[in-house]
mmCIF file of C-alpha atoms in Angstrom:
data_model
loop_
_atom_site.group_PDB
_atom_site.id
_atom_site.type_symbol
_atom_site.label_atom_id
_atom_site.label_comp_id
_atom_site.label_asym_id
_atom_site.label_seq_id
_atom_site.Cartn_x
_atom_site.Cartn_y
_atom_site.Cartn_z
ATOM 1 C CA UNK A 1 -23.378 23.032 23.286
ATOM 2 C CA UNK A 2 -20.290 24.849 22.039
ATOM 3 C CA UNK A 3 -20.089 25.324 18.242
ATOM 4 C CA UNK A 4 -16.722 23.532 18.068
ATOM 5 C CA UNK A 5 -18.118 20.497 19.849
ATOM 6 C CA UNK A 6 -21.173 20.435 17.602
ATOM 7 C CA UNK A 7 -18.988 20.740 14.509
ATOM 8 C CA UNK A 8 -16.699 17.906 15.648
ATOM 9 C CA UNK A 9 -19.660 15.625 16.307
ATOM 10 C CA UNK A 10 -21.205 16.446 12.943
ATOM 11 C CA UNK A 11 -18.006 15.770 11.047
ATOM 12 C CA UNK A 12 -17.235 12.563 12.958
ATOM 13 C CA UNK A 13 -20.712 11.196 12.211
ATOM 14 C CA UNK A 14 -20.458 12.271 8.552
ATOM 15 C CA UNK A 15 -17.130 10.477 8.163
ATOM 16 C CA UNK A 16 -18.582 7.312 9.655
ATOM 17 C CA UNK A 17 -21.489 7.439 7.212
ATOM 18 C CA UNK A 18 -19.012 8.048 4.410
ATOM 19 C CA UNK A 19 -17.022 4.967 5.410
ATOM 20 C CA UNK A 20 -20.236 2.914 5.332
ATOM 21 C CA UNK A 21 -21.032 4.156 1.825
ATOM 22 C CA UNK A 22 -17.491 3.452 0.645
ATOM 23 C CA UNK A 23 -17.593 -0.019 2.146
ATOM 24 C CA UNK A 24 -20.770 -0.787 0.230
ATOM 25 C CA UNK A 25 -19.416 0.596 -3.065
ATOM 26 C CA UNK A 26 -15.936 -0.876 -2.715
ATOM 27 C CA UNK A 27 -15.100 -3.022 -5.717
ATOM 28 C CA UNK A 28 -14.393 -6.691 -5.050
ATOM 29 C CA UNK A 29 -12.541 -9.149 -7.280
ATOM 30 C CA UNK A 30 -14.915 -11.319 -9.321
ATOM 31 C CA UNK A 31 -14.917 -15.084 -9.144
ATOM 32 C CA UNK A 32 -11.911 -16.772 -10.664
ATOM 33 C CA UNK A 33 -11.900 -17.232 -14.420
ATOM 34 C CA UNK A 34 -9.324 -18.118 -17.038
ATOM 35 C CA UNK A 35 -7.134 -15.153 -17.996
ATOM 36 C CA UNK A 36 -5.996 -15.243 -21.617
ATOM 37 C CA UNK A 37 -3.832 -12.121 -21.437
ATOM 38 C CA UNK A 38 -0.109 -12.311 -20.808
ATOM 39 C CA UNK A 39 0.724 -11.146 -17.284
ATOM 40 C CA UNK A 40 4.074 -10.152 -15.777
ATOM 41 C CA UNK A 41 4.427 -10.278 -11.994
ATOM 42 C CA UNK A 42 7.183 -7.908 -10.872
ATOM 43 C CA UNK A 43 8.782 -8.552 -7.483
ATOM 44 C CA UNK A 44 11.587 -6.362 -6.057
ATOM 45 C CA UNK A 45 13.589 -8.003 -3.258
ATOM 46 C CA UNK A 46 16.313 -6.715 -0.975
ATOM 47 C CA UNK A 47 17.405 -8.885 1.957
ATOM 48 C CA UNK A 48 14.067 -10.710 2.113
ATOM 49 C CA UNK A 49 15.284 -14.292 2.628
ATOM 50 C CA UNK A 50 13.763 -14.383 6.123
ATOM 51 C CA UNK A 51 10.201 -13.764 4.950
ATOM 52 C CA UNK A 52 9.773 -14.112 1.190
ATOM 53 C CA UNK A 53 9.254 -17.890 1.068
ATOM 54 C CA UNK A 54 5.421 -17.750 1.581
ATOM 55 C CA UNK A 55 5.169 -15.143 -1.179
ATOM 56 C CA UNK A 56 7.195 -17.292 -3.582
ATOM 57 C CA UNK A 57 5.292 -20.464 -2.727
ATOM 58 C CA UNK A 58 2.026 -18.652 -3.436
ATOM 59 C CA UNK A 59 3.343 -17.416 -6.791
ATOM 60 C CA UNK A 60 4.410 -20.904 -7.830
ATOM 61 C CA UNK A 61 0.907 -22.193 -7.034
ATOM 62 C CA UNK A 62 -1.024 -19.587 -9.050
ATOM 63 C CA UNK A 63 -3.826 -20.859 -11.265
ATOM 64 C CA UNK A 64 -6.001 -19.300 -13.941
ATOM 65 C CA UNK A 65 -3.387 -17.241 -15.807
ATOM 66 C CA UNK A 66 -2.155 -19.192 -18.817
ATOM 67 C CA UNK A 67 0.579 -16.826 -20.020
ATOM 68 C CA UNK A 68 2.492 -15.817 -16.928
ATOM 69 C CA UNK A 69 5.998 -14.761 -16.010
ATOM 70 C CA UNK A 70 7.639 -13.827 -12.733
ATOM 71 C CA UNK A 71 10.356 -11.194 -12.990
ATOM 72 C CA UNK A 72 12.290 -10.934 -9.724
ATOM 73 C CA UNK A 73 14.918 -8.305 -9.005
ATOM 74 C CA UNK A 74 17.462 -9.145 -6.332
ATOM 75 C CA UNK A 75 18.520 -5.671 -5.260
ATOM 76 C CA UNK A 76 22.064 -6.348 -4.066
ATOM 77 C CA UNK A 77 20.926 -8.592 -1.187
ATOM 78 C CA UNK A 78 23.455 -9.864 1.316
ATOM 79 C CA UNK A 79 21.346 -12.596 2.933
ATOM 80 C CA UNK A 80 20.978 -15.249 0.231
ATOM 81 C CA UNK A 81 17.728 -13.950 -1.231
ATOM 82 C CA UNK A 82 18.769 -14.699 -4.811
ATOM 83 C CA UNK A 83 19.844 -18.243 -3.941
ATOM 84 C CA UNK A 84 16.491 -18.889 -2.246
ATOM 85 C CA UNK A 85 14.555 -17.643 -5.271
ATOM 86 C CA UNK A 86 16.646 -19.760 -7.643
ATOM 87 C CA UNK A 87 16.234 -22.902 -5.563
ATOM 88 C CA UNK A 88 12.491 -22.511 -5.165
ATOM 89 C CA UNK A 89 11.920 -21.965 -8.895
ATOM 90 C CA UNK A 90 14.522 -24.394 -10.201
ATOM 91 C CA UNK A 91 13.335 -25.637 -13.575
ATOM 92 C CA UNK A 92 10.390 -23.226 -13.693
ATOM 93 C CA UNK A 93 10.570 -21.409 -17.026
ATOM 94 C CA UNK A 94 8.201 -18.707 -15.780
ATOM 95 C CA UNK A 95 10.902 -17.162 -13.585
ATOM 96 C CA UNK A 96 13.478 -14.585 -14.661
ATOM 97 C CA UNK A 97 15.845 -13.456 -11.928
ATOM 98 C CA UNK A 98 17.781 -10.271 -12.558
ATOM 99 C CA UNK A 99 20.470 -8.776 -10.350
ATOM 100 C CA UNK A 100 20.859 -5.225 -9.176
ATOM 101 C CA UNK A 101 24.381 -4.218 -8.215
ATOM 102 C CA UNK A 102 25.883 -0.970 -7.090
ATOM 103 C CA UNK A 103 24.330 2.301 -6.052
ATOM 104 C CA UNK A 104 20.919 3.581 -7.026
ATOM 105 C CA UNK A 105 21.265 6.293 -9.707
ATOM 106 C CA UNK A 106 21.064 9.892 -8.580
ATOM 107 C CA UNK A 107 17.485 11.109 -8.840
ATOM 108 C CA UNK A 108 15.941 7.769 -7.850
ATOM 109 C CA UNK A 109 14.851 6.179 -4.624
ATOM 110 C CA UNK A 110 15.563 2.491 -4.295
ATOM 111 C CA UNK A 111 12.115 1.019 -4.755
ATOM 112 C CA UNK A 112 11.086 3.175 -7.749
ATOM 113 C CA UNK A 113 14.407 2.287 -9.381
ATOM 114 C CA UNK A 114 13.797 -1.417 -8.735
ATOM 115 C CA UNK A 115 10.257 -1.215 -10.100
ATOM 116 C CA UNK A 116 11.408 0.736 -13.161
ATOM 117 C CA UNK A 117 14.017 -1.938 -13.907
ATOM 118 C CA UNK A 118 11.479 -4.704 -13.451
ATOM 119 C CA UNK A 119 8.987 -3.034 -15.786
ATOM 120 C CA UNK A 120 11.707 -2.558 -18.408
ATOM 121 C CA UNK A 121 12.670 -6.227 -18.105
ATOM 122 C CA UNK A 122 9.099 -7.492 -18.444
ATOM 123 C CA UNK A 123 8.076 -9.252 -21.630
ATOM 124 C CA UNK A 124 7.033 -6.473 -24.049
ATOM 125 C CA UNK A 125 4.088 -8.671 -25.059
ATOM 126 C CA UNK A 126 2.633 -8.537 -21.559
ATOM 127 C CA UNK A 127 -0.686 -6.744 -21.345
ATOM 128 C CA UNK A 128 -0.851 -6.474 -17.548
ATOM 129 C CA UNK A 129 1.904 -5.669 -15.063
ATOM 130 C CA UNK A 130 1.384 -6.706 -11.444
ATOM 131 C CA UNK A 131 3.700 -5.141 -8.871
ATOM 132 C CA UNK A 132 3.996 -7.186 -5.699
ATOM 133 C CA UNK A 133 5.779 -6.819 -2.357
ATOM 134 C CA UNK A 134 7.679 -9.612 -0.642
ATOM 135 C CA UNK A 135 5.346 -9.668 2.367
ATOM 136 C CA UNK A 136 2.215 -10.345 0.285
ATOM 137 C CA UNK A 137 0.828 -13.866 0.033
ATOM 138 C CA UNK A 138 -1.677 -14.441 -2.776
ATOM 139 C CA UNK A 139 -4.444 -17.018 -2.691
ATOM 140 C CA UNK A 140 -4.091 -19.679 -5.400
ATOM 141 C CA UNK A 141 -6.387 -17.685 -7.709
ATOM 142 C CA UNK A 142 -5.453 -14.255 -6.379
ATOM 143 C CA UNK A 143 -3.571 -13.178 -9.463
ATOM 144 C CA UNK A 144 -6.307 -14.267 -11.863
ATOM 145 C CA UNK A 145 -8.970 -12.515 -9.801
ATOM 146 C CA UNK A 146 -6.898 -9.338 -9.607
ATOM 147 C CA UNK A 147 -6.535 -9.190 -13.392
ATOM 148 C CA UNK A 148 -10.214 -10.042 -13.803
ATOM 149 C CA UNK A 149 -11.104 -7.119 -11.520
ATOM 150 C CA UNK A 150 -8.945 -4.735 -13.528
ATOM 151 C CA UNK A 151 -10.702 -5.690 -16.757
ATOM 152 C CA UNK A 152 -14.245 -6.200 -15.443
ATOM 153 C CA UNK A 153 -14.259 -2.789 -13.777
ATOM 154 C CA UNK A 154 -12.922 -1.122 -16.922
ATOM 155 C CA UNK A 155 -10.028 0.408 -14.989
ATOM 156 C CA UNK A 156 -6.462 1.131 -16.064
ATOM 157 C CA UNK A 157 -4.984 0.288 -12.659
ATOM 158 C CA UNK A 158 -6.295 -1.201 -9.453
ATOM 159 C CA UNK A 159 -4.946 -1.992 -5.985
ATOM 160 C CA UNK A 160 -6.813 -4.805 -4.229
ATOM 161 C CA UNK A 161 -5.889 -4.083 -0.615
ATOM 162 C CA UNK A 162 -4.600 -7.270 1.072
ATOM 163 C CA UNK A 163 -5.966 -8.326 4.437
ATOM 164 C CA UNK A 164 -3.512 -6.788 6.873
ATOM 165 C CA UNK A 165 -2.286 -9.229 9.497
ATOM 166 C CA UNK A 166 -1.158 -7.896 12.873
ATOM 167 C CA UNK A 167 0.414 -9.777 15.747
ATOM 168 C CA UNK A 168 1.873 -7.453 18.366
ATOM 169 C CA UNK A 169 -0.059 -4.780 20.250
ATOM 170 C CA UNK A 170 1.475 -1.912 18.305
ATOM 171 C CA UNK A 171 0.696 -3.647 15.011
ATOM 172 C CA UNK A 172 -2.935 -4.005 16.094
ATOM 173 C CA UNK A 173 -3.032 -0.314 16.971
ATOM 174 C CA UNK A 174 -1.461 0.933 13.739
ATOM 175 C CA UNK A 175 -2.186 -1.450 10.885
ATOM 176 C CA UNK A 176 -6.008 -1.127 10.925
ATOM 177 C CA UNK A 177 -5.582 2.624 10.442
ATOM 178 C CA UNK A 178 -4.365 1.977 6.906
ATOM 179 C CA UNK A 179 -7.679 0.557 5.714
ATOM 180 C CA UNK A 180 -9.649 2.932 7.919
ATOM 181 C CA UNK A 181 -7.934 6.033 6.526
ATOM 182 C CA UNK A 182 -8.738 5.591 2.844
ATOM 183 C CA UNK A 183 -12.125 3.994 3.469
ATOM 184 C CA UNK A 184 -13.167 6.892 5.717
ATOM 185 C CA UNK A 185 -11.503 9.877 4.076
ATOM 186 C CA UNK A 186 -11.411 9.185 0.316
ATOM 187 C CA UNK A 187 -14.523 9.121 -1.936
ATOM 188 C CA UNK A 188 -13.440 5.984 -3.760
ATOM 189 C CA UNK A 189 -15.659 6.014 -6.833
ATOM 190 C CA UNK A 190 -14.892 9.683 -7.427
ATOM 191 C CA UNK A 191 -11.202 8.952 -6.886
ATOM 192 C CA UNK A 192 -11.229 6.466 -9.757
ATOM 193 C CA UNK A 193 -11.662 9.200 -12.341
ATOM 194 C CA UNK A 194 -10.804 12.493 -10.617
ATOM 195 C CA UNK A 195 -7.613 14.267 -11.655
ATOM 196 C CA UNK A 196 -7.212 15.878 -8.234
ATOM 197 C CA UNK A 197 -3.843 14.664 -6.899
ATOM 198 C CA UNK A 198 -5.207 14.370 -3.357
ATOM 199 C CA UNK A 199 -7.718 11.735 -4.498
ATOM 200 C CA UNK A 200 -5.265 9.524 -6.390
ATOM 201 C CA UNK A 201 -4.474 6.485 -4.257
ATOM 202 C CA UNK A 202 -2.902 3.086 -4.779
ATOM 203 C CA UNK A 203 -1.055 0.516 -2.722
ATOM 204 C CA UNK A 204 2.254 -0.883 -3.896
ATOM 205 C CA UNK A 205 1.759 -4.129 -1.973
ATOM 206 C CA UNK A 206 -0.445 -5.367 -4.814
ATOM 207 C CA UNK A 207 -0.925 -3.142 -7.844
ATOM 208 C CA UNK A 208 -2.145 -4.249 -11.271
ATOM 209 C CA UNK A 209 -1.837 -1.849 -14.200
ATOM 210 C CA UNK A 210 -2.496 -2.020 -17.912
ATOM 211 C CA UNK A 211 0.977 -2.375 -19.403
ATOM 212 C CA UNK A 212 0.424 -0.012 -22.322
ATOM 213 C CA UNK A 213 -0.973 2.697 -20.055
ATOM 214 C CA UNK A 214 1.898 2.285 -17.634
ATOM 215 C CA UNK A 215 4.528 2.630 -20.341
ATOM 216 C CA UNK A 216 2.819 5.604 -21.962
ATOM 217 C CA UNK A 217 2.800 7.469 -18.635
ATOM 218 C CA UNK A 218 6.504 6.933 -17.987
ATOM 219 C CA UNK A 219 5.899 4.602 -15.053
ATOM 220 C CA UNK A 220 8.274 4.532 -12.106
ATOM 221 C CA UNK A 221 10.926 6.356 -14.085
ATOM 222 C CA UNK A 222 8.824 9.480 -14.511
ATOM 223 C CA UNK A 223 9.712 12.684 -12.637
ATOM 224 C CA UNK A 224 7.723 12.831 -9.431
ATOM 225 C CA UNK A 225 7.658 9.054 -9.073
ATOM 226 C CA UNK A 226 11.309 8.017 -9.208
ATOM 227 C CA UNK A 227 12.243 10.166 -6.188
ATOM 228 C CA UNK A 228 9.113 9.512 -4.116
ATOM 229 C CA UNK A 229 9.240 7.527 -0.893
ATOM 230 C CA UNK A 230 5.510 6.874 -1.426
ATOM 231 C CA UNK A 231 6.023 5.668 -4.974
ATOM 232 C CA UNK A 232 2.636 3.934 -5.154
ATOM 233 C CA UNK A 233 0.737 7.175 -4.478
ATOM 234 C CA UNK A 234 3.018 9.062 -6.860
ATOM 235 C CA UNK A 235 2.420 6.470 -9.587
ATOM 236 C CA UNK A 236 -1.342 6.702 -9.079
ATOM 237 C CA UNK A 237 -1.162 10.476 -9.449
ATOM 238 C CA UNK A 238 0.913 10.133 -12.604
ATOM 239 C CA UNK A 239 -1.525 7.654 -14.127
ATOM 240 C CA UNK A 240 -4.518 9.820 -13.228
ATOM 241 C CA UNK A 241 -2.790 12.903 -14.702
ATOM 242 C CA UNK A 242 -2.532 10.980 -17.993
ATOM 243 C CA UNK A 243 -6.269 10.336 -17.991
ATOM 244 C CA UNK A 244 -6.198 6.795 -16.623
ATOM 245 C CA UNK A 245 -8.761 5.477 -14.160
ATOM 246 C CA UNK A 246 -8.119 3.455 -11.047
ATOM 247 C CA UNK A 247 -8.099 3.309 -7.263
ATOM 248 C CA UNK A 248 -8.277 0.929 -4.314
ATOM 249 C CA UNK A 249 -10.414 -2.212 -4.105
ATOM 250 C CA UNK A 250 -11.145 -4.926 -1.587
ATOM 251 C CA UNK A 251 -8.330 -7.460 -1.599
ATOM 252 C CA UNK A 252 -8.904 -9.532 1.522
ATOM 253 C CA UNK A 253 -10.189 -12.416 -0.622
ATOM 254 C CA UNK A 254 -7.092 -12.540 -2.811
ATOM 255 C CA UNK A 255 -4.110 -11.700 -0.579
ATOM 256 C CA UNK A 256 -2.776 -11.235 2.930
ATOM 257 C CA UNK A 257 0.104 -9.104 4.153
ATOM 258 C CA UNK A 258 1.996 -8.636 7.379
ATOM 259 C CA UNK A 259 3.962 -5.475 6.735
ATOM 260 C CA UNK A 260 5.922 -5.317 9.962
ATOM 261 C CA UNK A 261 6.565 -7.912 12.635
ATOM 262 C CA UNK A 262 6.889 -6.255 16.014
ATOM 263 C CA UNK A 263 7.518 -2.753 17.286
ATOM 264 C CA UNK A 264 11.065 -2.079 15.981
ATOM 265 C CA UNK A 265 10.151 -2.969 12.388
ATOM 266 C CA UNK A 266 6.891 -1.017 12.555
ATOM 267 C CA UNK A 267 8.550 2.022 14.149
ATOM 268 C CA UNK A 268 11.316 2.177 11.548
ATOM 269 C CA UNK A 269 9.034 1.321 8.643
ATOM 270 C CA UNK A 270 6.699 4.209 9.350
ATOM 271 C CA UNK A 271 9.588 6.547 10.101
ATOM 272 C CA UNK A 272 10.822 6.342 6.525
ATOM 273 C CA UNK A 273 7.509 7.398 4.999
ATOM 274 C CA UNK A 274 5.140 9.241 7.371
ATOM 275 C CA UNK A 275 6.902 12.564 6.793
ATOM 276 C CA UNK A 276 5.788 12.332 3.155
ATOM 277 C CA UNK A 277 2.171 11.343 3.841
ATOM 278 C CA UNK A 278 0.822 14.906 3.738
ATOM 279 C CA UNK A 279 2.710 16.137 0.703
ATOM 280 C CA UNK A 280 6.082 16.237 2.415
ATOM 281 C CA UNK A 281 5.244 19.478 4.236
ATOM 282 C CA UNK A 282 5.463 19.849 8.042
ATOM 283 C CA UNK A 283 2.416 22.104 8.041
ATOM 284 C CA UNK A 284 0.469 19.456 6.138
ATOM 285 C CA UNK A 285 1.381 16.753 8.634
ATOM 286 C CA UNK A 286 0.544 19.050 11.559
ATOM 287 C CA UNK A 287 -2.801 19.985 10.053
ATOM 288 C CA UNK A 288 -3.647 16.376 9.272
ATOM 289 C CA UNK A 289 -2.966 15.229 12.816
ATOM 290 C CA UNK A 290 -4.685 18.284 14.334
ATOM 291 C CA UNK A 291 -7.886 17.353 12.505
ATOM 292 C CA UNK A 292 -7.743 13.723 13.652
ATOM 293 C CA UNK A 293 -6.971 14.800 17.226
ATOM 294 C CA UNK A 294 -9.836 17.305 17.194
ATOM 295 C CA UNK A 295 -12.220 14.569 16.089
ATOM 296 C CA UNK A 296 -11.025 11.528 18.006
ATOM 297 C CA UNK A 297 -8.874 12.609 20.954
ATOM 298 C CA UNK A 298 -11.348 15.018 22.505
ATOM 299 C CA UNK A 299 -13.377 13.842 25.538
ATOM 300 C CA UNK A 300 -16.650 13.477 23.669
ATOM 301 C CA UNK A 301 -18.577 10.198 23.725
ATOM 302 C CA UNK A 302 -20.280 10.745 20.358
ATOM 303 C CA UNK A 303 -17.008 11.450 18.558
ATOM 304 C CA UNK A 304 -15.492 8.393 20.238
ATOM 305 C CA UNK A 305 -18.379 6.129 19.250
ATOM 306 C CA UNK A 306 -18.277 7.475 15.693
ATOM 307 C CA UNK A 307 -14.592 6.636 15.441
ATOM 308 C CA UNK A 308 -15.150 3.150 16.834
ATOM 309 C CA UNK A 309 -18.071 2.586 14.444
ATOM 310 C CA UNK A 310 -15.988 3.592 11.423
ATOM 311 C CA UNK A 311 -13.206 1.284 12.579
ATOM 312 C CA UNK A 312 -15.683 -1.586 12.865
ATOM 313 C CA UNK A 313 -16.946 -0.883 9.340
ATOM 314 C CA UNK A 314 -13.384 -0.921 8.005
ATOM 315 C CA UNK A 315 -12.547 -4.114 9.891
ATOM 316 C CA UNK A 316 -15.609 -5.884 8.561
ATOM 317 C CA UNK A 317 -14.841 -4.911 4.972
ATOM 318 C CA UNK A 318 -11.195 -5.916 5.364
ATOM 319 C CA UNK A 319 -12.090 -9.169 7.163
ATOM 320 C CA UNK A 320 -9.673 -8.193 9.929
ATOM 321 C CA UNK A 321 -9.900 -8.239 13.705
ATOM 322 C CA UNK A 322 -12.600 -5.842 14.913
ATOM 323 C CA UNK A 323 -12.846 -6.030 18.708
ATOM 324 C CA UNK A 324 -11.284 -5.030 20.983
ATOM 325 C CA UNK A 325 -8.908 -3.204 18.591
ATOM 326 C CA UNK A 326 -11.543 -0.746 17.376
ATOM 327 C CA UNK A 327 -12.220 0.362 20.948
ATOM 328 C CA UNK A 328 -8.639 1.635 21.134
ATOM 329 C CA UNK A 329 -9.142 4.050 18.233
ATOM 330 C CA UNK A 330 -7.931 7.112 20.191
ATOM 331 C CA UNK A 331 -4.740 5.247 21.123
ATOM 332 C CA UNK A 332 -4.224 4.430 17.442
ATOM 333 C CA UNK A 333 -4.552 8.092 16.505
ATOM 334 C CA UNK A 334 -2.155 9.111 19.283
ATOM 335 C CA UNK A 335 0.412 6.516 18.145
ATOM 336 C CA UNK A 336 0.115 7.764 14.572
ATOM 337 C CA UNK A 337 0.859 11.274 15.777
ATOM 338 C CA UNK A 338 3.897 10.139 17.730
ATOM 339 C CA UNK A 339 5.293 8.177 14.801
ATOM 340 C CA UNK A 340 4.755 11.139 12.494
ATOM 341 C CA UNK A 341 6.684 13.450 14.822
ATOM 342 C CA UNK A 342 9.517 10.906 15.013
ATOM 343 C CA UNK A 343 9.573 10.607 11.219
ATOM 344 C CA UNK A 344 9.972 14.361 10.815
ATOM 345 C CA UNK A 345 12.656 14.560 13.518
ATOM 346 C CA UNK A 346 14.729 11.827 11.900
ATOM 347 C CA UNK A 347 14.322 13.380 8.481
ATOM 348 C CA UNK A 348 15.440 16.761 9.807
ATOM 349 C CA UNK A 349 18.560 15.155 11.243
ATOM 350 C CA UNK A 350 19.267 13.224 8.046
ATOM 351 C CA UNK A 351 18.992 9.948 9.985
ATOM 352 C CA UNK A 352 16.267 8.157 8.012
ATOM 353 C CA UNK A 353 17.478 4.817 6.698
ATOM 354 C CA UNK A 354 15.871 1.682 5.316
ATOM 355 C CA UNK A 355 17.568 -1.624 4.647
ATOM 356 C CA UNK A 356 20.994 -0.121 5.064
ATOM 357 C CA UNK A 357 20.466 2.841 2.762
ATOM 358 C CA UNK A 358 19.739 6.489 3.583
ATOM 359 C CA UNK A 359 16.279 7.736 2.685
ATOM 360 C CA UNK A 360 17.089 11.014 0.966
ATOM 361 C CA UNK A 361 14.756 12.128 -1.795
ATOM 362 C CA UNK A 362 16.495 12.715 -5.082
ATOM 363 C CA UNK A 363 19.733 11.031 -4.072
ATOM 364 C CA UNK A 364 20.824 7.540 -3.125
ATOM 365 C CA UNK A 365 18.117 5.903 -1.039
ATOM 366 C CA UNK A 366 16.318 2.810 0.096
ATOM 367 C CA UNK A 367 14.033 0.274 -1.524
#
């Protein structure tokens, strides 16, 4: 057997074992309990009227958190998002709707700027800030369990990863790779306390952070975060650099999320961010994909079965669809590579946009 084939098999098997260990050690939200702390839920919205209703309905139905506020930023929407929010929370004193008008300040991307404004507008008495995306739907006790996890684990921030819903074929090929990637490649318990930037991970779909720690670090307004297209990863790195602990956790019991509905949305959504996934360097992206291709696109049955096994482990932990999607693991890797190439091509041409705004780091950009 050739040394390269033996090495690929060894590494593929090791990564599968690592995913199994991570899956066993992955923190899970505790059972629901009454939360006495004051919690601010921060929700940035831009042209989300077509899909935000389930998120808002879930927020209105939250139980277990006695001192709770919802701070919603309507980021210059043109589709009636603000009117929908106001009508759904009419008479609910927990809601504060703020408006964002005009261009994003130079030096910020849209979403970091929105999150920074939301954090600044939150009640200064709040002890926990929970950042939420419009496509996330919490269970009725999801917020309480998320805060309970943050405190019970003794962490300063935590990202319970929502169960990712996928409808179309391309969604089923791509979306499971999200869970699979961090569960297979990142030593999660070490990542909670390591100061190595490469091990700092978080997910902006659902992110709970100790308010005092967030403010002391500079939050979304800090250099390195405010101009990052992957602001959740950048924030995690900032928090870890300030000595705070935190990482990913299982979130399938507290939330669901369908990031993109159909191929056009998925294609464009990944285009805006995949170029930045390996440190924003072409060589990093090329090296990252070369490793995955070497492991999972080679004609080797043991490497293939190892990849499928790790996908099944990730699917079981995430309570998502396992078969037959896991069997298409090589197709998923190939699609990831194609989307990454497209992301870099569009960035090189200055053609990356999101929600009507150009994605240009350090200048005016998208939420």
